[in-house]
Tab-separated table of C-alpha atoms in Angstrom:
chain	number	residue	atom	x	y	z
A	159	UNK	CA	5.584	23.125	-8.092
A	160	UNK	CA	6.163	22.214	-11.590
A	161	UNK	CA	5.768	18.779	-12.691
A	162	UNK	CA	9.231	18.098	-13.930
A	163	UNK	CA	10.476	18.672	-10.483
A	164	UNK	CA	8.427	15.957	-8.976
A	165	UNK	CA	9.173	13.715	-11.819
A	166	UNK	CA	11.506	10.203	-9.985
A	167	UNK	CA	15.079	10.107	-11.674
A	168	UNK	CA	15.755	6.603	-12.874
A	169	UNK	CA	19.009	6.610	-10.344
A	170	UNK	CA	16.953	6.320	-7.160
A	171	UNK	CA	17.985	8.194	-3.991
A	172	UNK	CA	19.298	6.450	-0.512
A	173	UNK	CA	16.594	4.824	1.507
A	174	UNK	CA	16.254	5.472	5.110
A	175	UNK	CA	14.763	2.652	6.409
A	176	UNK	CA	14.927	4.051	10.528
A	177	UNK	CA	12.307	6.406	8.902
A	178	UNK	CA	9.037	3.923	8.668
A	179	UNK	CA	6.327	4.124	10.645
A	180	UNK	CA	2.945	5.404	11.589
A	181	UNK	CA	4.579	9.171	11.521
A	182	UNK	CA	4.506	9.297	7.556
A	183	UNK	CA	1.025	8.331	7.409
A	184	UNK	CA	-0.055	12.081	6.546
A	185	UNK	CA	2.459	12.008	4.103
A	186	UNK	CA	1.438	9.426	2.368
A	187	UNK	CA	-1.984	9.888	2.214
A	188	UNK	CA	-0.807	13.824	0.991
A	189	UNK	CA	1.037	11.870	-1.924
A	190	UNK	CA	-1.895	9.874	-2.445
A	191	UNK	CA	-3.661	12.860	-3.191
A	192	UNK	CA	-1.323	14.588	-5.611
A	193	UNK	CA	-1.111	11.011	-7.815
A	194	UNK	CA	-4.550	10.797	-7.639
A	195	UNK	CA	-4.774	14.310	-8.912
A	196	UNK	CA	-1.944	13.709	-11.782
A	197	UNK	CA	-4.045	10.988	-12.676
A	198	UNK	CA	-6.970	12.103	-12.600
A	199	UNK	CA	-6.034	15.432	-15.171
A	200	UNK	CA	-3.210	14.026	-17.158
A	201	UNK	CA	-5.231	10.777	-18.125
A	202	UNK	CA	-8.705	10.029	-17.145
A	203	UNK	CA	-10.426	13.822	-17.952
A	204	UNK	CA	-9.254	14.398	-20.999
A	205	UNK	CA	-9.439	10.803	-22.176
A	206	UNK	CA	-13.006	10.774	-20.948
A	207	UNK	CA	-13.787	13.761	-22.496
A	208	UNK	CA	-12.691	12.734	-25.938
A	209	UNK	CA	-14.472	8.710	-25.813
A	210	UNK	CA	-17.372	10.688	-24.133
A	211	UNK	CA	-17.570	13.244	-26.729
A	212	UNK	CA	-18.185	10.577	-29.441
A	213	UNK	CA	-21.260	9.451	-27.539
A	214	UNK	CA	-24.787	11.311	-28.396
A	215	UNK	CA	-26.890	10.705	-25.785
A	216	UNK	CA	-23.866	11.454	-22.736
A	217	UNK	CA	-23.150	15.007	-22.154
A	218	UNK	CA	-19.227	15.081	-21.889
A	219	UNK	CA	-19.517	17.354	-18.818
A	220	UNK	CA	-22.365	15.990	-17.392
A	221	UNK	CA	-22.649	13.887	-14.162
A	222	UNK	CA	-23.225	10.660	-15.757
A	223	UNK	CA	-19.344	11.734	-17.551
A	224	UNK	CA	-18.048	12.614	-14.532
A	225	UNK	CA	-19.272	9.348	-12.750
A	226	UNK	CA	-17.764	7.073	-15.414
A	227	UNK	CA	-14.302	9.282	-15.136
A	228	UNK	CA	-14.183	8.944	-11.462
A	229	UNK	CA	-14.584	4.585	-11.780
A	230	UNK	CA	-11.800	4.762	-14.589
A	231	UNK	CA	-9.731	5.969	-12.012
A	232	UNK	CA	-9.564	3.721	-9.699
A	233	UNK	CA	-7.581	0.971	-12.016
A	234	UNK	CA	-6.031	3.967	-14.138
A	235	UNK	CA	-4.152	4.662	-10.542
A	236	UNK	CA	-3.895	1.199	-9.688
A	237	UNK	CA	-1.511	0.942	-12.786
A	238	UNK	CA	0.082	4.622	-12.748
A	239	UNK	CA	1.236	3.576	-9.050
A	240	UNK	CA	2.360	-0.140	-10.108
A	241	UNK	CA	4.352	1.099	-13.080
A	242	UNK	CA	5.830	4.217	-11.037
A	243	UNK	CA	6.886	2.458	-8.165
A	244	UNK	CA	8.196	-0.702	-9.947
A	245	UNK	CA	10.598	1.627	-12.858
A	246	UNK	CA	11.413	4.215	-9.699
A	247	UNK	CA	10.315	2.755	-5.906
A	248	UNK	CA	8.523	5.981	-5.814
A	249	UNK	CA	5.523	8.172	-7.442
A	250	UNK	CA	5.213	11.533	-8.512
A	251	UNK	CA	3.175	12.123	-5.422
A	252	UNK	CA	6.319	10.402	-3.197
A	253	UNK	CA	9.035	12.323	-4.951
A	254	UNK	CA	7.340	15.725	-3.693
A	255	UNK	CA	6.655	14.141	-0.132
A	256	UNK	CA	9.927	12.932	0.330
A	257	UNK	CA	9.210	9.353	0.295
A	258	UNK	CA	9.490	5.832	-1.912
A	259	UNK	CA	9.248	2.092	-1.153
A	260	UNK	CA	11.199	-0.029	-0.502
A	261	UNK	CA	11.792	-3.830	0.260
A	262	UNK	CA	11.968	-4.673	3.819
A	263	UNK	CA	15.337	-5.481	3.673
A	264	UNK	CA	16.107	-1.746	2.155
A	265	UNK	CA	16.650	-2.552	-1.582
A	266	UNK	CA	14.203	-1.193	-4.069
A	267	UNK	CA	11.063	-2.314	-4.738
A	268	UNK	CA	10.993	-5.300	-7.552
A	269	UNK	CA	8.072	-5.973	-10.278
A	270	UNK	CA	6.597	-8.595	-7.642
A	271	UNK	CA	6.453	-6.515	-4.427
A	272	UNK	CA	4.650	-3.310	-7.065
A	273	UNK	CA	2.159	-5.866	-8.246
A	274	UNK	CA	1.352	-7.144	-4.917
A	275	UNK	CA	1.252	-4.234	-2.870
A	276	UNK	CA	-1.543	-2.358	-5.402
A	277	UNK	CA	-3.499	-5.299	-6.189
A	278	UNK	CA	-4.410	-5.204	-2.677
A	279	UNK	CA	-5.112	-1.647	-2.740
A	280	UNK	CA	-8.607	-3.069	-3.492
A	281	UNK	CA	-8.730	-4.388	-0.082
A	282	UNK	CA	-6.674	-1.701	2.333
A	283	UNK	CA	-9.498	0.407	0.519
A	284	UNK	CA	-12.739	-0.764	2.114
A	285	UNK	CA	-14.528	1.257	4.028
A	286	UNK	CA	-17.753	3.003	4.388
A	287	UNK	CA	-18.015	6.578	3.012
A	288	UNK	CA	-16.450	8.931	4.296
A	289	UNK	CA	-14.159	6.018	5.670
A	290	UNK	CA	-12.852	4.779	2.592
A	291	UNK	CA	-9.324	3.162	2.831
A	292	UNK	CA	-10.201	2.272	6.139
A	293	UNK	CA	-8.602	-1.012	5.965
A	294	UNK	CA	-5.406	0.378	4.886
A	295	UNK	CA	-4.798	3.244	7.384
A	296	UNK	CA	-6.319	0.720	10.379
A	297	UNK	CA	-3.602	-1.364	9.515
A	298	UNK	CA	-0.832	1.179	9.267
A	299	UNK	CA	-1.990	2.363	12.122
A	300	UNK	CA	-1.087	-0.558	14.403
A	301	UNK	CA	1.566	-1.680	12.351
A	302	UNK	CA	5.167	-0.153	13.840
A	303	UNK	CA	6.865	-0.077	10.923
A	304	UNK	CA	3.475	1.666	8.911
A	305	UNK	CA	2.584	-1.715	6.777
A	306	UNK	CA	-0.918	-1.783	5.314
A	307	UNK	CA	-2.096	-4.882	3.679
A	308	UNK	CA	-0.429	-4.650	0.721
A	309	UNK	CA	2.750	-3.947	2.241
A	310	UNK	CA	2.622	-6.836	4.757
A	311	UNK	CA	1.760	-9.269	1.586
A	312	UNK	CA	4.405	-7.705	-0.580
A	313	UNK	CA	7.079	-7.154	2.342
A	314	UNK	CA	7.235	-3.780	1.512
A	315	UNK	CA	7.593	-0.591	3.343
A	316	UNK	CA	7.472	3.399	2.740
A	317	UNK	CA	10.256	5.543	4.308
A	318	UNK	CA	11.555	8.821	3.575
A	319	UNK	CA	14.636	9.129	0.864
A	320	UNK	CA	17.474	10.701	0.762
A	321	UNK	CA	20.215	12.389	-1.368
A	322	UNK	CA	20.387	10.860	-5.135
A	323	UNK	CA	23.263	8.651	-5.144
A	324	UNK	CA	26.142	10.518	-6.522
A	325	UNK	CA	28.454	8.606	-8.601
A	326	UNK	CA	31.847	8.410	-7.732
A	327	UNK	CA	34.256	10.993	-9.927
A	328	UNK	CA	36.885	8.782	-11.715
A	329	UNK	CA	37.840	11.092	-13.289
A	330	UNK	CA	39.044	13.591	-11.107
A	331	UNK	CA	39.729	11.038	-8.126
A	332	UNK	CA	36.702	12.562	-6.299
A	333	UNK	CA	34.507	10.832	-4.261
A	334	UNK	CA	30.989	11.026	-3.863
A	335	UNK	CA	30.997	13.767	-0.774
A	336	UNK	CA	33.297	15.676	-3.231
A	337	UNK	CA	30.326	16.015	-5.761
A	338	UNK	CA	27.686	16.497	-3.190
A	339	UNK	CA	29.308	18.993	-1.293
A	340	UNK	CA	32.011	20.321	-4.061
A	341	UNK	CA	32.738	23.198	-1.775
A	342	UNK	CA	33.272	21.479	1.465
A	343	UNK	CA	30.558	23.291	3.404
A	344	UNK	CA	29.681	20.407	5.423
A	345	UNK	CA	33.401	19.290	5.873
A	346	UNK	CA	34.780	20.584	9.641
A	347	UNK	CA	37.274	23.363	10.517
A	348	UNK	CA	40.323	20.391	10.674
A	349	UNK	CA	39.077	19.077	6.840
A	350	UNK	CA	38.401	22.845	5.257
A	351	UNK	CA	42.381	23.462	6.649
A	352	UNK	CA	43.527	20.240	5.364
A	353	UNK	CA	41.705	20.945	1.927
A	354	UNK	CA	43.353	24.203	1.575
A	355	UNK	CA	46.983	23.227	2.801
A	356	UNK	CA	46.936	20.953	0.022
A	357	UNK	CA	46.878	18.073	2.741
């Protein structure tokens, strides 16, 4: 998967709100993984490399490096998330599971609900190793609609998205379907005749 292709549009796509719940925890933990990832090789290695580099007595590759790398990214994320899901109501990571957050009431998340919902990443993650996040995914897990703590304090929740929006052809005087599906393949037998009698 190339990176571009995972990359949000700044026209976010339709919300499905029916779609939240416990069943897109996997998900979301999988697109969890592929920000932290991103973040991880994008920013805080090379980064790390380059400050560490410029330090005598700290081997670059050693463990002490790789130790100081691995705290920077825990706020490096933090942000990266915040900023993602604020411009776009969805990550890299969320864009390649299908996913993005939303208000509860379906709209997209604002600067407020962003900032809530990952400054209390710090507290859905407790846990004891290997249970870290154990907070959060306890409390996704009983919550029906999939809320950890940061969702339930920012009234957020993550469903699955949709189609982009498709703007409406002035133009031409075609709709939206008529961009999406310029061909008609999803219209029925009655609409394909209709199309083609000119009706």
């Amino acid at each position: 998967m190339r990176v571009p292709e995972i990359w949000p549009s700044s026209r976010p796509p339709r919300a499905n709100p029916e779609t939240a719940g416990r069943q897109l925890l996997a998900d979301r933990a999988l697109a969890a993984g592929i920000d932290l990832g991103l973040c991880y090789v994008l920013l805080v290695a090379p980064i790390s490399y380059v400050v560490l580099s410029g330090v005598p007595v700290l081997d670059p590759h050693g463990p002490i490096a790789v130790a100081l790398s691995l705290g920077v990214l825990v706020p490096v994320n933090l942000t990266y998330t915040f900023v993602f899901e604020w411009r776009y109501s969805r990550t890299p990571g969320k864009v390649a599971r299908s996913l993005m957050v939303t208000t509860a009431e379906g709209e997209p998340c604002t600067l407020r609900a962003s900032a809530v919902r990952n400054l209390l990443r710090y507290v859905d993650g407790l846990g004891v190793p290997p249970l870290l996040y154990a907070v959060g995914v306890l409390a996704a897990a009983v919550s029906p609609s999939g809320q950890r703590v940061g969702d339930r304090v920012a009234d957020t929740v993550v469903v699955r998205s949709g189609r982009l929006d498709r703007p409406v052809a002035a133009d031409t005087g075609g709709t939206a379907r008529d961009e999406a599906d310029p061909v008609g393949e999803n219209d029925s037998g009655a609409e394909r005749r209709e199309r083609h009698s000119g009706g």
